Short mmCIF file of C-alpha atoms in Angstrom, two decimals:
data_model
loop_
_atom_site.label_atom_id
_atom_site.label_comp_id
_atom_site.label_asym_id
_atom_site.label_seq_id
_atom_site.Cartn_x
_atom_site.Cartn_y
_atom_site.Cartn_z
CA UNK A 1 18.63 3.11 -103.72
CA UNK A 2 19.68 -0.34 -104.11
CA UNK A 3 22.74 -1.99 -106.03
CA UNK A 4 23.69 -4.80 -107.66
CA UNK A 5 26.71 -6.84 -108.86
CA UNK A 6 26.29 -9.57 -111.52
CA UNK A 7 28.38 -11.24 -114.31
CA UNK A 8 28.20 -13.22 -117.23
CA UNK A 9 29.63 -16.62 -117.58
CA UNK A 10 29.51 -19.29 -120.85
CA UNK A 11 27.88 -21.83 -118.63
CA UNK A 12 25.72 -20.31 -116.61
CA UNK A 13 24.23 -17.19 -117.87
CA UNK A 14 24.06 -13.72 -115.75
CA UNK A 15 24.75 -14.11 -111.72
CA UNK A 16 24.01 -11.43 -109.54
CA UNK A 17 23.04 -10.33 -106.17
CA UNK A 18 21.40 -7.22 -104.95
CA UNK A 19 21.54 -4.88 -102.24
CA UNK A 20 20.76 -2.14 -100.08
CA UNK A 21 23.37 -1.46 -97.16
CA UNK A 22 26.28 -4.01 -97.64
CA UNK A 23 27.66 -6.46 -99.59
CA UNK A 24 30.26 -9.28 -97.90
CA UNK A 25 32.31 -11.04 -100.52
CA UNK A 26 34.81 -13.87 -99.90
CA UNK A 27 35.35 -17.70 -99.65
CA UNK A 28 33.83 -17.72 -96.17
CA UNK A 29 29.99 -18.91 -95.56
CA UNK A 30 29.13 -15.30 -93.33
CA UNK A 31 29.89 -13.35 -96.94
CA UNK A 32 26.46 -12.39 -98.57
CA UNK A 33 28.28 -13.53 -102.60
CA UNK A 34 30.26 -16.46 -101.79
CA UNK A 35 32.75 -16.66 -104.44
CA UNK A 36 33.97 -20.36 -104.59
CA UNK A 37 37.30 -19.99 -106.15
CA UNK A 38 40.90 -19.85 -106.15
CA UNK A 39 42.98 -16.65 -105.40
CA UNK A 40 39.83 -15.42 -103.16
CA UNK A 41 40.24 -14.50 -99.19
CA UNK A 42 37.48 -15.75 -96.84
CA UNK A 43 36.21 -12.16 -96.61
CA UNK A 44 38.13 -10.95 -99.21
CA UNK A 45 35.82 -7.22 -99.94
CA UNK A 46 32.83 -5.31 -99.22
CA UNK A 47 30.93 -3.23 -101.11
CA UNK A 48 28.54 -0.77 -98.93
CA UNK A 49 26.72 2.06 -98.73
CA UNK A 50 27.84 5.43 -97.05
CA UNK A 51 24.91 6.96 -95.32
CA UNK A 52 27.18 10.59 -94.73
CA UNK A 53 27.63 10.89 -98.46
CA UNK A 54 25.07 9.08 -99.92
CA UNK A 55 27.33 7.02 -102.16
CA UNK A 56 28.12 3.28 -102.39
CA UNK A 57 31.80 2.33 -102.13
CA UNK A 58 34.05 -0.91 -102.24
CA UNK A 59 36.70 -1.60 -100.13
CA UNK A 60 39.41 -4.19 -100.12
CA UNK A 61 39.72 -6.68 -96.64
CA UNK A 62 43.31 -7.12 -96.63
CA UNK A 63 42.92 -9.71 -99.28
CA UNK A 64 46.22 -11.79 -100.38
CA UNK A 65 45.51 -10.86 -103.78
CA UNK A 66 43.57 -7.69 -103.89
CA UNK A 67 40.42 -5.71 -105.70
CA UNK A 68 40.35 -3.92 -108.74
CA UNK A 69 38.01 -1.48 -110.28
CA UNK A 70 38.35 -1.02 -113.69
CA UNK A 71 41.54 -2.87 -113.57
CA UNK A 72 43.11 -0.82 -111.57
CA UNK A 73 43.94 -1.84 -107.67
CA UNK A 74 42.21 -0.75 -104.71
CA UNK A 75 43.61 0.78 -102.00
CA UNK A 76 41.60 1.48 -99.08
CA UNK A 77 38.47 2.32 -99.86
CA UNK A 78 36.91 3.36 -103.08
CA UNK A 79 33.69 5.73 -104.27
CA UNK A 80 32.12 3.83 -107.30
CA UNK A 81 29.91 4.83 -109.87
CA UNK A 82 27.12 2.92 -112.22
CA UNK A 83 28.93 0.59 -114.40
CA UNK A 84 32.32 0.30 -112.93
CA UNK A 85 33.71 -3.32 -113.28
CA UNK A 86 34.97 -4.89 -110.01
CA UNK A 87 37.53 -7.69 -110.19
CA UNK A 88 38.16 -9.61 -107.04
CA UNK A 89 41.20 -10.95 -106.66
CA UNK A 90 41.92 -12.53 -110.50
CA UNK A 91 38.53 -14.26 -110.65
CA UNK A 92 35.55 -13.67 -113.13
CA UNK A 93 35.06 -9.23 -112.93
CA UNK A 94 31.52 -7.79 -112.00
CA UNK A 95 29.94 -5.31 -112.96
CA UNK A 96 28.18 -2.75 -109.95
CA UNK A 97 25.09 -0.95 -111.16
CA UNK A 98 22.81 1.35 -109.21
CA UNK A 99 18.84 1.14 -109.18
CA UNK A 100 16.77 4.08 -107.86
CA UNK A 101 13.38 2.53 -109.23
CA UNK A 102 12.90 0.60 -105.94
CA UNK A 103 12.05 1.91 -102.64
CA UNK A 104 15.12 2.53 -99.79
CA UNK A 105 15.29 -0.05 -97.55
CA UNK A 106 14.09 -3.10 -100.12
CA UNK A 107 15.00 -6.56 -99.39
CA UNK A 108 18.27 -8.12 -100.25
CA UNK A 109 18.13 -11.23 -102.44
CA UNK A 110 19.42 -13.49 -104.49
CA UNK A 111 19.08 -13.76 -107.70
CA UNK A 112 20.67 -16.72 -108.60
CA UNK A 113 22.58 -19.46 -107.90
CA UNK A 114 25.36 -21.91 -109.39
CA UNK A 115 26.47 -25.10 -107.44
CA UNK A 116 30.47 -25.26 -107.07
CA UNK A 117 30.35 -28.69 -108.75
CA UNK A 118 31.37 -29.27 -112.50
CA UNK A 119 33.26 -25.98 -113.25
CA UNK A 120 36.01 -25.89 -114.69
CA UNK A 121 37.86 -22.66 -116.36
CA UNK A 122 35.33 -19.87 -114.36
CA UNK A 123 35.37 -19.91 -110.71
CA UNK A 124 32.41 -21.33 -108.73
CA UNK A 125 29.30 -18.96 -107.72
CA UNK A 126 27.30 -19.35 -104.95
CA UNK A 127 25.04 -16.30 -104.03
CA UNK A 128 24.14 -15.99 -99.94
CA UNK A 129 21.46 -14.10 -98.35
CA UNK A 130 21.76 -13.03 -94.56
CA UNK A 131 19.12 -14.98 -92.19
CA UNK A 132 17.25 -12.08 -91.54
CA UNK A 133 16.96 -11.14 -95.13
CA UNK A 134 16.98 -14.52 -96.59
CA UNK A 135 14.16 -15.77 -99.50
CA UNK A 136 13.38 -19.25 -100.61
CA UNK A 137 13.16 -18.15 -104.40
CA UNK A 138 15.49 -17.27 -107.50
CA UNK A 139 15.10 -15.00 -109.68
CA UNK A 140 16.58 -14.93 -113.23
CA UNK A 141 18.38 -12.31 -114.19
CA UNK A 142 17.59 -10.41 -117.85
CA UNK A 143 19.85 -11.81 -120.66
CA UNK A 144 23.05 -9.09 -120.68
CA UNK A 145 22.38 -8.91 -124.35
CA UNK A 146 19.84 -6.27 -124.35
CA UNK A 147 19.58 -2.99 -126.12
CA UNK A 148 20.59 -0.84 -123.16
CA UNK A 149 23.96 -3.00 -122.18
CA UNK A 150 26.79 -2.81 -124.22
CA UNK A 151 29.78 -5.31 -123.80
CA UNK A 152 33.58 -4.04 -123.16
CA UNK A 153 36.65 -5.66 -123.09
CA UNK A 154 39.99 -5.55 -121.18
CA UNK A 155 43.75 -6.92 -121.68
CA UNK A 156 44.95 -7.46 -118.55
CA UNK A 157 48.59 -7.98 -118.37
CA UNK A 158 50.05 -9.64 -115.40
CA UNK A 159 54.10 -9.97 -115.60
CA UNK A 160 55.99 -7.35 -113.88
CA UNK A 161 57.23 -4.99 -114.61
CA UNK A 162 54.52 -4.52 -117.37
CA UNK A 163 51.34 -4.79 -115.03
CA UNK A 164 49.02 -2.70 -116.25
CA UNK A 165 44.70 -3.08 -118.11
CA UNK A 166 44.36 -1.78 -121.38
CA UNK A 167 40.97 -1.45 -122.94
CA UNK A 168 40.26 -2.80 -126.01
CA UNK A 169 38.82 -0.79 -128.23
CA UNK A 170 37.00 -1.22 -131.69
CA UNK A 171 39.36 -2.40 -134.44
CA UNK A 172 43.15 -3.76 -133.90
CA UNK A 173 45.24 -3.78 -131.00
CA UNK A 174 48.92 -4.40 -131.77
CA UNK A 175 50.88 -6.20 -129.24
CA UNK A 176 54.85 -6.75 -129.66
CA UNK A 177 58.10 -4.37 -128.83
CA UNK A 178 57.46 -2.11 -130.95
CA UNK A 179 56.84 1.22 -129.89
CA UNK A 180 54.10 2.03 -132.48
CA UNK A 181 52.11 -1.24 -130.52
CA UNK A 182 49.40 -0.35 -128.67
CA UNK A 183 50.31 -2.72 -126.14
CA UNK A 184 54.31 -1.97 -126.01
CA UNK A 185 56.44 -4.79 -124.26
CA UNK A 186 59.57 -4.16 -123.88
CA UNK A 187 60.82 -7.79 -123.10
CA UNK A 188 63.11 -9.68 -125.42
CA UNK A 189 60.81 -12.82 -125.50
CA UNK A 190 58.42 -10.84 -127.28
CA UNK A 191 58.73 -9.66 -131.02
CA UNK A 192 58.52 -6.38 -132.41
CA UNK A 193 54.85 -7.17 -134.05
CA UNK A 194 54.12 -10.41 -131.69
CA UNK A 195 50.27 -10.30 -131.99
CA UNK A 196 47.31 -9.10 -132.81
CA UNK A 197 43.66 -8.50 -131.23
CA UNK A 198 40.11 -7.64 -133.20
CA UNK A 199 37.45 -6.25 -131.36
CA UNK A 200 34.65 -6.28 -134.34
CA UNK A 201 31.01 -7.22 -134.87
CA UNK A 202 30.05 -8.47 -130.95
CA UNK A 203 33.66 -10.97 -131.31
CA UNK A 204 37.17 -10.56 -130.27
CA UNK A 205 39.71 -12.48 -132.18
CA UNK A 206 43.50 -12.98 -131.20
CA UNK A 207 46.33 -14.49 -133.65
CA UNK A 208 49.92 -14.41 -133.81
CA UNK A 209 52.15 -12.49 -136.15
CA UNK A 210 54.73 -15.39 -136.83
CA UNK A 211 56.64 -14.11 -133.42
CA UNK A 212 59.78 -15.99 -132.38
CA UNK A 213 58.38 -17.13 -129.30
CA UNK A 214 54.74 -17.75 -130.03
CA UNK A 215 51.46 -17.08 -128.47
CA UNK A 216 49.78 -18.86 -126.61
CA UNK A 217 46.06 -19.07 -125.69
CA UNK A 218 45.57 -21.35 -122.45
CA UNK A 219 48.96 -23.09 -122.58
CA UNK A 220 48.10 -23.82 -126.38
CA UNK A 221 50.26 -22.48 -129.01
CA UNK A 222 47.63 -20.31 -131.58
CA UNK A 223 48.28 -21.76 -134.88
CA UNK A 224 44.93 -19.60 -136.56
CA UNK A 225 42.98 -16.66 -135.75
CA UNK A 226 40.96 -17.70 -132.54
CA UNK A 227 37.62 -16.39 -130.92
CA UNK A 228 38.23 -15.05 -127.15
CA UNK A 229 35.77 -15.09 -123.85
CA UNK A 230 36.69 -13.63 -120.55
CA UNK A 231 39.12 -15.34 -118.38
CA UNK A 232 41.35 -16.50 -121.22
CA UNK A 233 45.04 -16.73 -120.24
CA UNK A 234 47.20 -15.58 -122.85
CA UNK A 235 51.27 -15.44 -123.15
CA UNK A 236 53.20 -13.13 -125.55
CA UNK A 237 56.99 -15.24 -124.83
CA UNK A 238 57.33 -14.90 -121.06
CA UNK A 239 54.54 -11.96 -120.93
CA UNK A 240 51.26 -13.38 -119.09
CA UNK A 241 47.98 -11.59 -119.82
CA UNK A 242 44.30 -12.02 -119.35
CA UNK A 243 41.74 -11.07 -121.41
CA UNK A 244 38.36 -9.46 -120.02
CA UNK A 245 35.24 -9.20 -120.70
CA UNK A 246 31.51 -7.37 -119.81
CA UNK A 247 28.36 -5.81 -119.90
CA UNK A 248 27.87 -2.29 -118.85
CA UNK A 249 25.01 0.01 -119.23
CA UNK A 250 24.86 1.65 -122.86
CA UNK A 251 25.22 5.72 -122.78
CA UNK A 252 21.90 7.48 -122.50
CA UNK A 253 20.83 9.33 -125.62
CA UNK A 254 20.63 13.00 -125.31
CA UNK A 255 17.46 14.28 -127.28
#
């Protein structure tokens, strides 16, 4: 059985690494996915295999700023399942699948990776194979965009006391006081109807709903409706959120 992590970013396409036994993530060089970016612990997580139950599970290092699967916070160690999303620390999330279609015991590799130079809004990627295991080649990595992935999407809201993910689902999301929001925050910075998000034909949009105290997208007060990608940093007043984004495998069809 082997498994993989990978995520999509605007610049760079799909990044992902694949495994059989273990999988070493962190800042430092020893980690197998190097993870060049703020808010990440030198060897900040593993994800590995458990021979005695035959089941792959991730497990947070004592990390300043901890793991999450499917937004919600790891503690210990943690069974995981095919299409999970794992967020480490409050970097870019992955998403862990599981391939039986390869024989036990295949090599680990690579399969692709992104100098730490130039980036800017997504953290910096650089994929590491153990010396015993190690190839000289990359591999690209299908386009997420295919008929058996299907993207999903996450509000992820950071202020206390309010911490908690919400999924996004198809349609509007109402964000504000309000207890008929979706998205309730009960803060007075943020209006009874503050905001809005659209989750509609492969886009999410975001705009304000004239609140006192604004919305902004990345420090920038929304004016207009406006497109969102993963890793946006959004405000609601003095509420901090992010939004999410990825792929995960589709449902299987029952015939």
């Amino acid at each position: 059985m082997r498994a993989k992590l990978s995520t999509q970013t605007s610049q760079f396409g799909t990044i992902a690494v694949a495994f059989t036994r273990e999988c070493l993530i962190g800042e430092d060089e020893s980690c197998m996915l190097i993870l060049g970016s703020a808010g990440l612990s030198g060897k900040h997580a593993r994800v590995f295999f458990d021979g005695i139950q035959q089941a792959f599970f991730v497990e947070d290092l004592d990390s300043a700023n901890g793991t999450k699967v499917n937004g919600r916070r790891v503690s210990g160690k943690e069974r995981l399942s095919s299409g999970e999303i794992i967020t480490f620390g409050d970097t870019i999330d992955f998403v862990f699948q599981l391939h039986s279609d390869e024989p036990a015991g295949a090599a680990e590799s690579a399969l692709r990776t992104v100098p730490e130079s130039g980036l800017e809004q997504i953290p910096a990627f650089i994929v590491h194979s153990p010396p015993e295991t190690a190839r000289n080649e990359t591999i690209e990595v299908p386009p997420s965009h295919l008929a058996d992935t299907q993207r999903v999407y996450f509000l992820d809201i950071l202020t206390y006391p309010f911490k908690r993910t919400f999924k996004l689902e198809n349609g509007t999301t109402l964000i504000g006081r309000s207890p008929e929001c979706a998205v309730e925050l009960q803060d007075m910075s943020v209006s009874q109807h503050h905001a809005v998000i659209t989750v509609g034909e492969g886009r999410v949009t975001i705009q304000d709903l004239d609140s006192k105290n604004r919305t902004f997208l990345n420090s920038t007060e929304l004016s207009e409706m406006v497109e969102l990608t993963s890793g946006d940093k959004i405000s609601f007043g003095r509420v901090e959120a992010k939004f999410l984004s990825s792929s995960v495998p589709s449902p299987k069809k029952v015939l």
